[in-house]
Amino acid sequence: MFKVDSNFSIEAIAVNKKYRKNGLGKKLIIESIKKIKQLEGKIIYLNSKEPLFFENLGFEYEQGKVDFFENCLNCSEYNVTCFPKVMKYQIE
């Protein structure tokens, strides 16, 4: 997790394939949101290869440049073999 001002970035969330479909990924994200909220975070960004999973948890697609993912966006594989979507979650 990285922080810039009151914005945070979740760098990676992963669940081993044999443990998926048990709600572990959802629990990890919910706990991450709670922790970031305690740290007075306002927005959470992530770069997802599974955008529908995050959309179901309240994340929205982010249009425009997000500095957290500068390296990813400049990668030669971005939108060639790798198709992640930048998403954000607005903390209330």
XYZ file of N, CA and C in Angstrom:
276
model
N 0.849 -1.164 0.000
C 0.000 0.000 0.000
C 0.902 1.238 0.000
N 0.569 2.189 -0.833
C 1.281 3.456 -0.906
C 0.324 4.588 -0.574
N 0.877 5.685 -0.053
C 0.064 6.850 0.264
C 0.681 8.090 -0.358
N -0.154 8.912 -0.983
C 0.234 10.229 -1.476
C -0.886 11.165 -1.037
N -0.539 12.129 -0.182
C -1.526 13.026 0.422
C -2.565 12.173 1.157
N -3.838 12.312 0.825
C -4.868 11.506 1.481
C -5.371 10.386 0.559
N -4.604 10.099 -0.480
C -4.943 9.034 -1.418
C -4.032 7.833 -1.196
N -4.610 6.647 -1.329
C -3.858 5.413 -1.144
C -3.942 4.561 -2.395
N -2.969 3.691 -2.544
C -2.959 2.725 -3.624
C -2.786 1.339 -3.025
N -3.651 0.421 -3.401
C -3.469 -0.979 -3.054
C -2.700 -1.599 -4.209
N -1.516 -2.083 -3.913
C -0.649 -2.592 -4.979
C -1.027 -3.992 -5.449
N -1.422 -4.872 -4.524
C -1.742 -6.237 -4.936
C -2.633 -6.916 -3.905
N -3.602 -7.618 -4.394
C -4.447 -8.498 -3.587
C -4.503 -9.799 -4.373
N -4.141 -10.890 -3.734
C -4.156 -12.173 -4.434
C -4.573 -13.281 -3.479
N -5.351 -14.203 -3.994
C -5.763 -15.378 -3.249
C -5.382 -16.591 -4.089
N -4.728 -17.546 -3.467
C -4.349 -18.779 -4.143
C -5.573 -19.390 -4.817
N -5.389 -19.905 -6.022
C -6.495 -20.408 -6.837
C -7.362 -21.436 -6.095
N -6.754 -22.288 -5.303
C -7.541 -23.332 -4.636
C -8.392 -22.798 -3.474
N -8.162 -21.537 -3.057
C -8.943 -20.937 -1.972
C -9.922 -19.871 -2.459
N -9.995 -19.672 -3.751
C -10.920 -18.678 -4.293
C -12.364 -19.149 -4.162
N -13.276 -18.237 -4.290
C -14.722 -18.479 -4.187
C -15.155 -18.733 -2.746
N -14.311 -18.367 -1.772
C -14.659 -18.501 -0.359
C -14.801 -17.146 0.326
N -14.742 -16.058 -0.450
C -14.906 -14.727 0.107
C -13.645 -14.122 0.702
N -12.493 -14.783 0.522
C -11.254 -14.271 1.112
C -10.809 -12.959 0.470
N -10.891 -12.863 -0.839
C -10.504 -11.627 -1.521
C -11.368 -10.465 -1.081
N -12.661 -10.713 -0.964
C -13.594 -9.683 -0.514
C -13.242 -9.231 0.900
N -12.947 -10.175 1.777
C -12.562 -9.838 3.150
C -11.276 -9.012 3.184
N -10.307 -9.372 2.344
C -9.060 -8.610 2.277
C -9.315 -7.163 1.868
N -10.165 -6.963 0.879
C -10.466 -5.610 0.415
C -11.244 -4.830 1.472
N -12.229 -5.451 2.070
C -13.018 -4.768 3.105
C -12.125 -4.349 4.271
N -11.228 -5.214 4.700
C -10.311 -4.864 5.793
C -9.333 -3.776 5.372
N -8.898 -3.809 4.120
C -8.003 -2.751 3.603
C -8.711 -1.405 3.614
N -9.967 -1.393 3.192
C -10.747 -0.150 3.187
C -10.891 0.382 4.613
N -11.199 -0.499 5.554
C -11.322 -0.081 6.963
C -10.022 0.531 7.478
N -8.902 -0.114 7.176
C -7.596 0.370 7.636
C -7.275 1.729 7.021
N -7.509 1.882 5.734
C -7.226 3.149 5.054
C -8.141 4.247 5.590
N -9.381 3.902 5.889
C -10.308 4.867 6.476
C -9.785 5.347 7.833
N -9.242 4.443 8.654
C -8.647 4.811 9.945
C -7.463 5.752 9.769
N -6.758 5.602 8.654
C -5.605 6.456 8.348
C -6.029 7.757 7.674
N -7.332 8.009 7.654
C -7.929 9.209 7.079
C -7.732 9.319 5.567
N -7.721 8.169 4.920
C -7.649 8.158 3.467
C -8.945 8.622 2.856
N -8.858 9.241 1.705
C -10.040 9.758 1.011
C -10.387 8.948 -0.235
N -9.353 8.520 -0.964
C -9.551 7.747 -2.191
C -8.560 6.592 -2.198
N -9.031 5.437 -2.658
C -8.158 4.275 -2.835
C -8.111 3.978 -4.331
N -6.905 3.839 -4.855
C -6.715 3.467 -6.253
C -6.141 2.057 -6.330
N -6.451 1.376 -7.404
C -5.791 0.105 -7.696
C -5.816 -0.117 -9.189
N -4.950 -0.987 -9.631
C -4.828 -1.325 -11.037
C -5.187 -2.802 -11.145
N -6.359 -3.107 -11.678
C -6.907 -4.451 -11.585
C -6.998 -5.177 -12.920
N -6.640 -6.448 -12.875
C -6.875 -7.327 -14.014
C -8.221 -8.030 -13.877
N -8.897 -7.819 -12.754
C -10.232 -8.382 -12.485
C -11.189 -7.254 -12.090
N -11.445 -6.312 -12.988
C -12.227 -5.133 -12.619
C -13.644 -5.431 -12.131
N -14.284 -6.473 -12.625
C -15.649 -6.767 -12.188
C -15.687 -7.136 -10.704
N -14.667 -7.826 -10.221
C -14.580 -8.161 -8.803
C -14.589 -6.884 -7.965
N -13.757 -5.926 -8.349
C -13.655 -4.681 -7.593
C -14.874 -3.784 -7.800
N -15.449 -3.821 -8.982
C -16.661 -3.042 -9.242
C -17.783 -3.494 -8.303
N -17.875 -4.792 -8.067
C -18.885 -5.330 -7.148
C -18.646 -4.910 -5.702
N -17.453 -4.431 -5.386
C -17.125 -3.963 -4.035
C -17.179 -2.440 -3.927
N -17.661 -1.774 -4.973
C -17.839 -0.326 -4.911
C -16.773 0.498 -5.607
N -15.811 -0.140 -6.256
C -14.797 0.595 -7.007
C -15.373 1.018 -8.348
N -14.895 2.132 -8.867
C -15.321 2.646 -10.161
C -14.113 2.806 -11.066
N -14.360 2.777 -12.364
C -13.283 2.986 -13.325
C -12.797 4.426 -13.238
N -11.506 4.607 -13.287
C -10.903 5.945 -13.233
C -10.474 6.340 -14.639
N -10.971 7.444 -15.083
C -10.569 7.985 -16.373
C -9.461 9.001 -16.136
N -8.375 8.870 -16.815
C -7.287 9.827 -16.657
C -6.090 9.208 -15.961
N -5.066 9.983 -15.876
C -3.773 9.542 -15.356
C -3.788 9.460 -13.833
N -3.229 8.380 -13.325
C -3.056 8.199 -11.885
C -1.572 7.946 -11.649
N -0.910 8.855 -10.933
C 0.532 8.777 -10.753
C 1.006 7.482 -10.103
N 0.165 6.851 -9.285
C 0.569 5.606 -8.647
C 0.983 4.553 -9.669
N 0.402 4.590 -10.848
C 0.600 3.533 -11.827
C 1.406 3.975 -13.044
N 2.198 4.995 -12.860
C 3.028 5.519 -13.952
C 3.859 4.413 -14.609
N 4.516 3.565 -13.782
C 5.352 2.497 -14.334
C 4.534 1.503 -15.139
N 3.368 1.158 -14.621
C 2.504 0.211 -15.330
C 2.049 0.792 -16.664
N 1.618 2.024 -16.644
C 1.107 2.652 -17.863
C 2.185 2.817 -18.932
N 3.448 2.872 -18.513
C 4.557 3.022 -19.452
C 5.164 1.689 -19.878
N 4.650 0.592 -19.352
C 5.166 -0.736 -19.677
C 4.833 -1.093 -21.122
N 5.745 -1.727 -21.813
C 5.519 -2.096 -23.215
C 4.420 -3.148 -23.367
N 4.077 -3.864 -22.295
C 3.036 -4.891 -22.349
C 1.641 -4.356 -22.034
N 1.577 -3.102 -21.531
C 0.292 -2.512 -21.162
C -0.591 -2.393 -22.395
N -1.774 -2.956 -22.324
C -2.753 -3.010 -23.412
C -2.249 -3.769 -24.633
N -1.219 -4.601 -24.440
C -0.739 -5.506 -25.490
C -1.029 -6.937 -25.037
N -0.396 -7.349 -23.938
C -0.678 -8.659 -23.337
C -1.271 -8.514 -21.940
N -1.231 -7.317 -21.384
C -1.721 -7.036 -20.038
C -2.780 -5.936 -20.145
N -3.955 -6.181 -19.596
C -5.070 -5.252 -19.770
C -5.701 -4.840 -18.438
N -4.917 -4.335 -17.507
C -5.504 -3.918 -16.223
C -6.294 -2.627 -16.380
N -7.195 -2.417 -15.451
C -8.005 -1.204 -15.430
C -7.734 -0.452 -14.138
N -7.499 0.842 -14.236
C -7.318 1.678 -13.056
C -8.694 1.953 -12.476
N -8.818 1.711 -11.174
C -10.096 1.874 -10.495
C -9.887 2.666 -9.222
N -10.986 3.268 -8.728
C -10.883 4.035 -7.496
C -12.092 3.761 -6.609
N -11.873 3.954 -5.317
C -12.920 3.814 -4.316
C -12.924 5.087 -3.498
N -14.044 5.775 -3.488
C -14.182 7.022 -2.729
C -14.644 6.683 -1.328
N -13.828 7.032 -0.321
C -14.204 6.782 1.066
C -15.122 7.897 1.531
N -16.213 7.514 2.129
C -17.200 8.500 2.603
C -16.770 9.119 3.910
